[in-house]
PDB file of C-alpha atoms in Angstrom:
ATOM      1  CA  SER Q 163       0.000   0.000   0.000  1.00 53.00           C
ATOM      2  CA  HIS Q 164       0.924   3.663  -0.390  1.00 57.00           C
ATOM      3  CA  TYR Q 165       1.175   3.955   3.413  1.00 61.00           C
ATOM      4  CA  ASN Q 166       3.800   1.206   3.514  1.00 81.00           C
ATOM      5  CA  ALA Q 167       5.768   2.758   0.634  1.00 80.00           C
ATOM      6  CA  HIS Q 168       6.388   5.860   2.777  1.00 84.00           C
ATOM      7  CA  LYS Q 169       7.413   3.738   5.745  1.00 89.00           C
ATOM      8  CA  ILE Q 170       9.750   1.588   3.636  1.00 86.00           C
ATOM      9  CA  GLN Q 171      11.417   4.744   2.326  1.00 84.00           C
ATOM     10  CA  ARG Q 172      11.939   5.947   5.906  1.00 88.00           C
ATOM     11  CA  TRP Q 173      13.271   2.564   7.043  1.00 90.00           C
ATOM     12  CA  SER Q 174      15.622   2.410   4.043  1.00 86.00           C
ATOM     13  CA  GLY Q 175      17.079   5.762   5.062  1.00 83.00           C
ATOM     14  CA  ALA Q 176      17.666   4.493   8.614  1.00 87.00           C
ATOM     15  CA  VAL Q 177      19.386   1.273   7.489  1.00 86.00           C
ATOM     16  CA  THR Q 178      21.579   3.134   4.987  1.00 82.00           C
ATOM     17  CA  ALA Q 179      22.529   5.673   7.672  1.00 82.00           C
ATOM     18  CA  GLN Q 180      23.517   2.907  10.107  1.00 81.00           C
ATOM     19  CA  ILE Q 181      25.852   1.225   7.601  1.00 78.00           C
ATOM     20  CA  GLY Q 182      27.350   4.251   5.946  1.00 72.00           C
ATOM     21  CA  ARG Q 183      27.340   7.411   7.940  1.00 64.00           C
ATOM     22  CA  MET Q 184      29.218   9.180  10.671  1.00 70.00           C
ATOM     23  CA  GLN Q 185      26.237   9.567  13.003  1.00 82.00           C
ATOM     24  CA  ASN Q 186      26.031  11.250  16.339  1.00 87.00           C
ATOM     25  CA  ARG Q 187      24.491   9.374  19.268  1.00 90.00           C
ATOM     26  CA  GLU Q 188      21.020  10.945  18.901  1.00 92.00           C
ATOM     27  CA  GLN Q 189      20.813  10.089  15.187  1.00 90.00           C
ATOM     28  CA  MET Q 190      22.010   6.570  15.861  1.00 91.00           C
ATOM     29  CA  ILE Q 191      19.288   6.002  18.472  1.00 94.00           C
ATOM     30  CA  ALA Q 192      16.620   7.508  16.188  1.00 94.00           C
ATOM     31  CA  ASN Q 193      17.713   5.244  13.336  1.00 92.00           C
ATOM     32  CA  ALA Q 194      17.802   2.199  15.638  1.00 94.00           C
ATOM     33  CA  ARG Q 195      14.161   2.943  16.564  1.00 95.00           C
ATOM     34  CA  GLN Q 196      13.232   2.957  12.877  1.00 94.00           C
ATOM     35  CA  ILE Q 197      15.026  -0.362  12.365  1.00 93.00           C
ATOM     36  CA  CYS Q 198      13.148  -1.908  15.322  1.00 94.00           C
ATOM     37  CA  GLU Q 199       9.901  -0.789  13.702  1.00 94.00           C
ATOM     38  CA  LEU Q 200      11.071  -2.345  10.417  1.00 93.00           C
ATOM     39  CA  GLN Q 201      12.021  -5.637  12.149  1.00 93.00           C
ATOM     40  CA  ASN Q 202       8.611  -5.812  13.842  1.00 94.00           C
ATOM     41  CA  PHE Q 203       6.859  -5.146  10.521  1.00 93.00           C
ATOM     42  CA  ILE Q 204       8.855  -7.950   8.836  1.00 93.00           C
ATOM     43  CA  ILE Q 205       8.221 -10.394  11.723  1.00 95.00           C
ATOM     44  CA  GLU Q 206       4.476  -9.675  11.479  1.00 93.00           C
ATOM     45  CA  GLN Q 207       4.560 -10.328   7.720  1.00 92.00           C
ATOM     46  CA  ILE Q 208       6.516 -13.587   8.151  1.00 93.00           C
ATOM     47  CA  ARG Q 209       4.184 -14.901  10.881  1.00 94.00           C
ATOM     48  CA  ASP Q 210       1.247 -14.140   8.598  1.00 94.00           C
ATOM     49  CA  ARG Q 211       2.821 -16.063   5.680  1.00 93.00           C
ATOM     50  CA  GLU Q 212       3.634 -19.020   7.933  1.00 91.00           C
ATOM     51  CA  ALA Q 213      -0.080 -19.362   8.675  1.00 93.00           C
ATOM     52  CA  ASN Q 214      -1.443 -18.171   5.300  1.00 92.00           C
ATOM     53  CA  PRO Q 215       1.000 -18.732   2.417  1.00 92.00           C
ATOM     54  CA  ARG Q 216       0.473 -16.413  -0.572  1.00 91.00           C
ATOM     55  CA  GLU Q 217       1.907 -16.015  -4.043  1.00 92.00           C
ATOM     56  CA  ASP Q 218       4.735 -13.771  -2.900  1.00 89.00           C
ATOM     57  CA  MET Q 219       8.427 -13.711  -2.117  1.00 87.00           C
ATOM     58  CA  ILE Q 220       8.065 -13.797   1.683  1.00 89.00           C
ATOM     59  CA  SER Q 221       5.930 -16.959   1.434  1.00 92.00           C
ATOM     60  CA  ASP Q 222       8.527 -18.510  -0.876  1.00 91.00           C
ATOM     61  CA  LEU Q 223      11.304 -17.840   1.647  1.00 91.00           C
ATOM     62  CA  VAL Q 224       9.257 -19.042   4.639  1.00 90.00           C
ATOM     63  CA  HIS Q 225       8.196 -22.303   2.985  1.00 91.00           C
ATOM     64  CA  ALA Q 226      11.303 -23.025   0.874  1.00 89.00           C
ATOM     65  CA  GLN Q 227      12.851 -26.459   1.445  1.00 89.00           C
ATOM     66  CA  THR Q 228      15.916 -28.231   0.153  1.00 87.00           C
ATOM     67  CA  SER Q 229      15.544 -31.761  -1.213  1.00 87.00           C
ATOM     68  CA  ASP Q 230      16.524 -33.167   2.193  1.00 89.00           C
ATOM     69  CA  GLY Q 231      13.903 -31.073   4.014  1.00 86.00           C
ATOM     70  CA  GLY Q 232      16.182 -28.257   5.210  1.00 89.00           C
ATOM     71  CA  LYS Q 233      14.478 -24.905   5.850  1.00 91.00           C
ATOM     72  CA  LEU Q 234      15.672 -21.395   6.634  1.00 90.00           C
ATOM     73  CA  GLY Q 235      15.681 -20.461  10.305  1.00 91.00           C
ATOM     74  CA  PHE Q 236      13.349 -17.668  11.463  1.00 92.00           C
ATOM     75  CA  ALA Q 237      16.217 -15.195  11.979  1.00 92.00           C
ATOM     76  CA  GLU Q 238      17.561 -16.035   8.490  1.00 91.00           C
ATOM     77  CA  VAL Q 239      14.190 -15.280   6.890  1.00 92.00           C
ATOM     78  CA  VAL Q 240      13.957 -11.960   8.765  1.00 92.00           C
ATOM     79  CA  SER Q 241      17.474 -11.027   7.656  1.00 89.00           C
ATOM     80  CA  LEU Q 242      16.857 -12.021   4.012  1.00 88.00           C
ATOM     81  CA  VAL Q 243      13.523 -10.204   3.779  1.00 89.00           C
ATOM     82  CA  ARG Q 244      15.126  -7.080   5.238  1.00 89.00           C
ATOM     83  CA  ALA Q 245      18.029  -7.272   2.773  1.00 85.00           C
ATOM     84  CA  LEU Q 246      15.712  -7.755  -0.208  1.00 84.00           C
ATOM     85  CA  MET Q 247      13.324  -5.045   0.932  1.00 83.00           C
ATOM     86  CA  ILE Q 248      15.930  -2.370   1.672  1.00 82.00           C
ATOM     87  CA  ALA Q 249      18.844  -3.237  -0.612  1.00 77.00           C
ATOM     88  CA  GLY Q 250      16.484  -3.910  -3.482  1.00 76.00           C
ATOM     89  CA  ASN Q 251      14.658  -0.596  -3.403  1.00 81.00           C
ATOM     90  CA  ASP Q 252      17.164   1.963  -2.144  1.00 82.00           C
ATOM     91  CA  THR Q 253      19.940   1.108  -4.596  1.00 88.00           C
ATOM     92  CA  THR Q 254      17.721   0.859  -7.683  1.00 90.00           C
ATOM     93  CA  ALA Q 255      16.066   4.189  -6.845  1.00 90.00           C
ATOM     94  CA  THR Q 256      19.574   5.680  -6.532  1.00 93.00           C
ATOM     95  CA  ALA Q 257      20.591   4.174  -9.897  1.00 95.00           C
ATOM     96  CA  ILE Q 258      17.514   5.633 -11.629  1.00 95.00           C
ATOM     97  CA  GLY Q 259      18.262   9.041 -10.060  1.00 95.00           C
ATOM     98  CA  ASN Q 260      21.828   8.778 -11.399  1.00 96.00           C
ATOM     99  CA  LEU Q 261      20.445   7.769 -14.819  1.00 97.00           C
ATOM    100  CA  LEU Q 262      18.324  10.937 -14.938  1.00 97.00           C
ATOM    101  CA  PHE Q 263      21.278  13.045 -13.800  1.00 97.00           C
ATOM    102  CA  VAL Q 264      23.442  11.654 -16.635  1.00 96.00           C
ATOM    103  CA  LEU Q 265      20.670  12.164 -19.219  1.00 96.00           C
ATOM    104  CA  GLY Q 266      19.991  15.672 -17.881  1.00 96.00           C
ATOM    105  CA  THR Q 267      23.623  16.760 -18.051  1.00 96.00           C
ATOM    106  CA  GLN Q 268      24.661  14.960 -21.290  1.00 95.00           C
ATOM    107  CA  PRO Q 269      21.864  15.501 -23.837  1.00 95.00           C
ATOM    108  CA  GLU Q 270      23.903  13.846 -26.597  1.00 96.00           C
ATOM    109  CA  LEU Q 271      23.841  10.588 -24.602  1.00 96.00           C
ATOM    110  CA  ALA Q 272      20.058  10.862 -24.197  1.00 96.00           C
ATOM    111  CA  GLN Q 273      19.706  11.362 -27.970  1.00 96.00           C
ATOM    112  CA  LYS Q 274      21.929   8.376 -28.774  1.00 97.00           C
ATOM    113  CA  LEU Q 275      20.028   6.223 -26.309  1.00 97.00           C
ATOM    114  CA  HIS Q 276      16.747   7.224 -27.965  1.00 97.00           C
ATOM    115  CA  ASP Q 277      18.164   6.448 -31.418  1.00 96.00           C
ATOM    116  CA  ASN Q 278      19.200   2.971 -30.249  1.00 97.00           C
ATOM    117  CA  LEU Q 279      16.253   1.978 -28.060  1.00 94.00           C
ATOM    118  CA  ASP Q 280      15.497  -1.108 -30.146  1.00 94.00           C
ATOM    119  CA  ASP Q 281      19.108  -2.294 -30.025  1.00 96.00           C
ATOM    120  CA  ASP Q 282      19.188  -4.496 -26.945  1.00 96.00           C
ATOM    121  CA  ARG Q 283      22.987  -4.743 -26.924  1.00 95.00           C
ATOM    122  CA  TYR Q 284      23.299  -0.944 -26.974  1.00 97.00           C
ATOM    123  CA  VAL Q 285      20.864  -0.456 -24.065  1.00 97.00           C
ATOM    124  CA  THR Q 286      22.617  -3.210 -22.087  1.00 96.00           C
ATOM    125  CA  ARG Q 287      25.998  -1.547 -22.606  1.00 97.00           C
ATOM    126  CA  PHE Q 288      24.518   1.834 -21.672  1.00 97.00           C
ATOM    127  CA  VAL Q 289      23.311   0.413 -18.334  1.00 97.00           C
ATOM    128  CA  GLU Q 290      26.712  -1.212 -17.637  1.00 97.00           C
ATOM    129  CA  GLU Q 291      28.590   2.036 -18.255  1.00 97.00           C
ATOM    130  CA  LEU Q 292      26.062   3.923 -16.098  1.00 97.00           C
ATOM    131  CA  LEU Q 293      26.702   1.427 -13.272  1.00 97.00           C
ATOM    132  CA  ARG Q 294      30.461   1.841 -13.690  1.00 97.00           C
ATOM    133  CA  ILE Q 295      30.536   5.640 -13.819  1.00 96.00           C
ATOM    134  CA  GLU Q 296      27.829   6.213 -11.152  1.00 95.00           C
ATOM    135  CA  PRO Q 297      27.680   3.096  -8.946  1.00 95.00           C
ATOM    136  CA  PRO Q 298      24.709   3.365  -6.545  1.00 93.00           C
ATOM    137  CA  VAL Q 299      26.716   1.676  -3.763  1.00 92.00           C
ATOM    138  CA  ARG Q 300      29.913   3.663  -3.247  1.00 92.00           C
ATOM    139  CA  ALA Q 301      31.377   1.678  -0.374  1.00 91.00           C
ATOM    140  CA  LEU Q 302      30.614  -1.011   2.183  1.00 89.00           C
ATOM    141  CA  ALA Q 303      32.428  -2.078   5.330  1.00 87.00           C
ATOM    142  CA  LYS Q 304      34.140  -5.471   5.416  1.00 89.00           C
ATOM    143  CA  MET Q 305      36.064  -7.343   8.076  1.00 92.00           C
ATOM    144  CA  THR Q 306      39.086  -9.593   7.611  1.00 94.00           C
ATOM    145  CA  THR Q 307      38.475 -13.209   8.669  1.00 95.00           C
ATOM    146  CA  ARG Q 308      42.205 -13.868   9.112  1.00 96.00           C
ATOM    147  CA  GLU Q 309      45.550 -12.100   9.063  1.00 97.00           C
ATOM    148  CA  THR Q 310      46.381 -11.078   5.493  1.00 95.00           C
ATOM    149  CA  VAL Q 311      48.348  -8.705   3.270  1.00 95.00           C
ATOM    150  CA  LEU Q 312      46.407  -6.324   1.032  1.00 90.00           C
ATOM    151  CA  GLY Q 313      48.151  -3.857  -1.273  1.00 88.00           C
ATOM    152  CA  GLY Q 314      51.409  -4.370   0.605  1.00 93.00           C
ATOM    153  CA  GLN Q 315      49.709  -3.589   3.914  1.00 93.00           C
ATOM    154  CA  GLN Q 316      49.705  -6.141   6.754  1.00 96.00           C
ATOM    155  CA  LEU Q 317      46.178  -6.514   8.183  1.00 96.00           C
ATOM    156  CA  PRO Q 318      45.342  -8.336  11.417  1.00 97.00           C
ATOM    157  CA  LYS Q 319      42.367 -10.694  11.789  1.00 97.00           C
ATOM    158  CA  GLY Q 320      39.149  -8.767  12.509  1.00 96.00           C
ATOM    159  CA  ALA Q 321      40.348  -5.528  10.832  1.00 94.00           C
ATOM    160  CA  HIS Q 322      37.540  -3.271   9.611  1.00 91.00           C
ATOM    161  CA  MET Q 323      37.886  -1.841   6.113  1.00 90.00           C
ATOM    162  CA  LEU Q 324      35.814   0.370   3.895  1.00 89.00           C
ATOM    163  CA  VAL Q 325      35.803  -1.156   0.402  1.00 91.00           C
ATOM    164  CA  LEU Q 326      35.360   1.648  -2.139  1.00 94.00           C
ATOM    165  CA  TYR Q 327      33.684   0.174  -5.222  1.00 95.00           C
ATOM    166  CA  ALA Q 328      33.401   3.636  -6.768  1.00 95.00           C
ATOM    167  CA  SER Q 329      37.172   3.987  -6.533  1.00 96.00           C
ATOM    168  CA  GLY Q 330      37.650   0.618  -8.253  1.00 96.00           C
ATOM    169  CA  ASN Q 331      35.352   1.735 -11.068  1.00 97.00           C
ATOM    170  CA  ASP Q 332      37.522   4.841 -11.512  1.00 97.00           C
ATOM    171  CA  ASP Q 333      40.795   2.884 -11.710  1.00 97.00           C
ATOM    172  CA  GLU Q 334      42.618   4.369 -14.712  1.00 96.00           C
ATOM    173  CA  ALA Q 335      44.633   1.177 -15.141  1.00 96.00           C
ATOM    174  CA  GLN Q 336      41.361  -0.678 -15.790  1.00 96.00           C
ATOM    175  CA  PHE Q 337      39.241   2.067 -17.382  1.00 97.00           C
ATOM    176  CA  PRO Q 338      41.182   4.736 -19.316  1.00 96.00           C
ATOM    177  CA  CYS Q 339      39.630   8.242 -18.897  1.00 97.00           C
ATOM    178  CA  PRO Q 340      37.300   6.836 -16.205  1.00 97.00           C
ATOM    179  CA  ARG Q 341      35.139   9.973 -16.000  1.00 96.00           C
ATOM    180  CA  ASP Q 342      34.131   9.686 -19.672  1.00 96.00           C
ATOM    181  CA  PHE Q 343      30.855   7.905 -20.381  1.00 96.00           C
ATOM    182  CA  ASP Q 344      32.186   5.523 -23.033  1.00 96.00           C
ATOM    183  CA  LEU Q 345      30.122   2.646 -24.446  1.00 94.00           C
ATOM    184  CA  ASN Q 346      33.026   1.353 -26.523  1.00 94.00           C
ATOM    185  CA  ARG Q 347      35.083   0.077 -23.599  1.00 94.00           C
ATOM    186  CA  GLY Q 348      36.221  -3.478 -24.256  1.00 92.00           C
ATOM    187  CA  ASN Q 349      35.903  -4.416 -20.586  1.00 94.00           C
ATOM    188  CA  LEU Q 350      32.554  -2.812 -19.691  1.00 90.00           C
ATOM    189  CA  GLY Q 351      31.370  -5.856 -17.737  1.00 89.00           C
ATOM    190  CA  THR Q 352      34.349  -5.848 -15.361  1.00 95.00           C
ATOM    191  CA  HIS Q 353      33.129  -2.962 -13.177  1.00 97.00           C
ATOM    192  CA  VAL Q 354      32.609  -3.688  -9.481  1.00 96.00           C
ATOM    193  CA  ALA Q 355      29.303  -1.848  -8.932  1.00 96.00           C
ATOM    194  CA  PHE Q 356      27.807  -5.118  -7.617  1.00 95.00           C
ATOM    195  CA  GLY Q 357      30.853  -6.099  -5.576  1.00 93.00           C
ATOM    196  CA  VAL Q 358      32.915  -9.252  -6.157  1.00 89.00           C
ATOM    197  CA  GLY Q 359      33.331 -12.727  -4.722  1.00 88.00           C
ATOM    198  CA  ILE Q 360      30.925 -14.580  -2.439  1.00 85.00           C
ATOM    199  CA  HIS Q 361      29.212 -11.377  -1.305  1.00 84.00           C
ATOM    200  CA  ARG Q 362      28.516 -10.196  -4.852  1.00 89.00           C
ATOM    201  CA  CYS Q 363      25.039  -8.622  -5.074  1.00 88.00           C
ATOM    202  CA  ILE Q 364      22.366 -11.323  -5.267  1.00 81.00           C
ATOM    203  CA  GLY Q 365      19.991  -8.897  -7.008  1.00 85.00           C
ATOM    204  CA  SER Q 366      22.314  -7.799  -9.840  1.00 91.00           C
ATOM    205  CA  SER Q 367      20.226  -9.334 -12.660  1.00 91.00           C
ATOM    206  CA  LEU Q 368      17.012  -7.817 -11.308  1.00 89.00           C
ATOM    207  CA  ALA Q 369      18.685  -4.414 -10.823  1.00 92.00           C
ATOM    208  CA  ARG Q 370      20.024  -4.438 -14.399  1.00 95.00           C
ATOM    209  CA  MET Q 371      16.577  -5.265 -15.738  1.00 95.00           C
ATOM    210  CA  GLU Q 372      14.876  -2.542 -13.664  1.00 95.00           C
ATOM    211  CA  ILE Q 373      17.350   0.140 -14.777  1.00 96.00           C
ATOM    212  CA  LYS Q 374      17.065  -1.027 -18.401  1.00 96.00           C
ATOM    213  CA  VAL Q 375      13.250  -0.823 -18.328  1.00 96.00           C
ATOM    214  CA  ALA Q 376      13.394   2.608 -16.635  1.00 96.00           C
ATOM    215  CA  ALA Q 377      15.918   3.944 -19.195  1.00 97.00           C
ATOM    216  CA  ARG Q 378      13.854   2.676 -22.144  1.00 96.00           C
ATOM    217  CA  GLU Q 379      10.489   3.902 -20.887  1.00 96.00           C
ATOM    218  CA  LEU Q 380      11.767   7.322 -19.775  1.00 96.00           C
ATOM    219  CA  VAL Q 381      13.558   8.084 -23.040  1.00 96.00           C
ATOM    220  CA  LYS Q 382      10.637   6.754 -25.082  1.00 96.00           C
ATOM    221  CA  ARG Q 383       8.205   9.128 -23.359  1.00 96.00           C
ATOM    222  CA  ILE Q 384      10.152  12.281 -22.558  1.00 95.00           C
ATOM    223  CA  ASP Q 385      12.582  14.568 -24.336  1.00 95.00           C
ATOM    224  CA  ASN Q 386      14.819  17.554 -23.522  1.00 96.00           C
ATOM    225  CA  ILE Q 387      15.637  16.288 -20.033  1.00 96.00           C
ATOM    226  CA  ARG Q 388      17.621  19.027 -18.280  1.00 97.00           C
ATOM    227  CA  LEU Q 389      18.598  19.851 -14.707  1.00 96.00           C
ATOM    228  CA  ALA Q 390      16.483  22.709 -13.381  1.00 96.00           C
ATOM    229  CA  VAL Q 391      19.405  23.900 -11.216  1.00 96.00           C
ATOM    230  CA  PRO Q 392      23.188  24.006 -11.852  1.00 95.00           C
ATOM    231  CA  ALA Q 393      24.826  20.568 -11.414  1.00 93.00           C
ATOM    232  CA  GLY Q 394      26.933  21.940  -8.547  1.00 93.00           C
ATOM    233  CA  GLU Q 395      23.780  22.630  -6.523  1.00 95.00           C
ATOM    234  CA  ILE Q 396      22.624  18.991  -6.517  1.00 95.00           C
ATOM    235  CA  SER Q 397      23.022  17.629  -2.988  1.00 93.00           C
ATOM    236  CA  TYR Q 398      23.582  14.011  -1.955  1.00 91.00           C
ATOM    237  CA  LEU Q 399      22.518  12.102   1.143  1.00 85.00           C
ATOM    238  CA  PRO Q 400      25.182  12.206   3.880  1.00 82.00           C
ATOM    239  CA  THR Q 401      26.312   8.585   3.669  1.00 81.00           C
ATOM    240  CA  VAL Q 402      29.377   6.829   2.287  1.00 84.00           C
ATOM    241  CA  ALA Q 403      27.417   3.632   1.575  1.00 86.00           C
ATOM    242  CA  THR Q 404      25.333   4.940  -1.310  1.00 87.00           C
ATOM    243  CA  HIS Q 405      25.676   7.869  -3.672  1.00 87.00           C
ATOM    244  CA  SER Q 406      22.058   8.991  -3.520  1.00 90.00           C
ATOM    245  CA  ILE Q 407      20.846  12.328  -4.846  1.00 93.00           C
ATOM    246  CA  GLU Q 408      18.676  14.082  -2.253  1.00 91.00           C
ATOM    247  CA  HIS Q 409      16.576  16.151  -4.680  1.00 93.00           C
ATOM    248  CA  LEU Q 410      16.786  16.158  -8.474  1.00 96.00           C
ATOM    249  CA  PRO Q 411      14.828  19.057 -10.008  1.00 96.00           C
ATOM    250  CA  LEU Q 412      14.369  18.393 -13.744  1.00 97.00           C
ATOM    251  CA  THR Q 413      12.610  19.975 -16.679  1.00 97.00           C
ATOM    252  CA  PHE Q 414      11.541  17.960 -19.734  1.00 96.00           C
ATOM    253  CA  THR Q 415       9.016  17.850 -22.549  1.00 96.00           C
ATOM    254  CA  ARG Q 416       6.672  15.084 -23.568  1.00 96.00           C
ATOM    255  CA  ARG Q 417       7.647  13.265 -26.751  1.00 91.00           C
ATOM    256  CA  ARG Q 418       5.140  13.676 -29.539  1.00 83.00           C
TER     257      ARG Q 418
END
């Protein structure tokens, strides 16, 4: 419902703040309250699906079984539903905001995208380069499981690190002229916008599809997308986890 959409947006903000922001004590407590509310909402939904399964993702997770009868524990279901609910909406919304920013500041890219809307390969490459140049997730914290050496630096077990995916996507050794939006890169698919390894984003295929649909439908329907304020005035949410535009005032015309 519309009511829940507002709440989910608020909860998403709280979760993102907790994982990616230098908060003061008051903000931290306020965000923790929001997350408690979110947890209670999810628990209520899960209990409901346990009793009354429906055709939805929560029911699938609650009732899923492996061939030998193994099921997810209650805490695992809560954790997975929270991850899918928050990670799956916040990041894609950020990506679509970044898409509009790119189209609004580089009209020639918007025109080329419109000219190639029926070329699936072109649209796919456009989305990949968008994810490389403006990754929705800028950085996430990781912890070493054992003593190791990284980049010539000795790290103890249990060391906390901030892994900067955005920095990896701007590596000139991998992507020459990294700040140029260039669809002709030979290694477009090697960006790290979805992370790498065993913690690579589980929703990457869905995210790609959502951004692709949004790009196609927006460009098909509207023209002359421009920022309504100078690019330097666009503000971002105060978090290192995501690179989310706070407000994006745009002007555009309807395509005839």
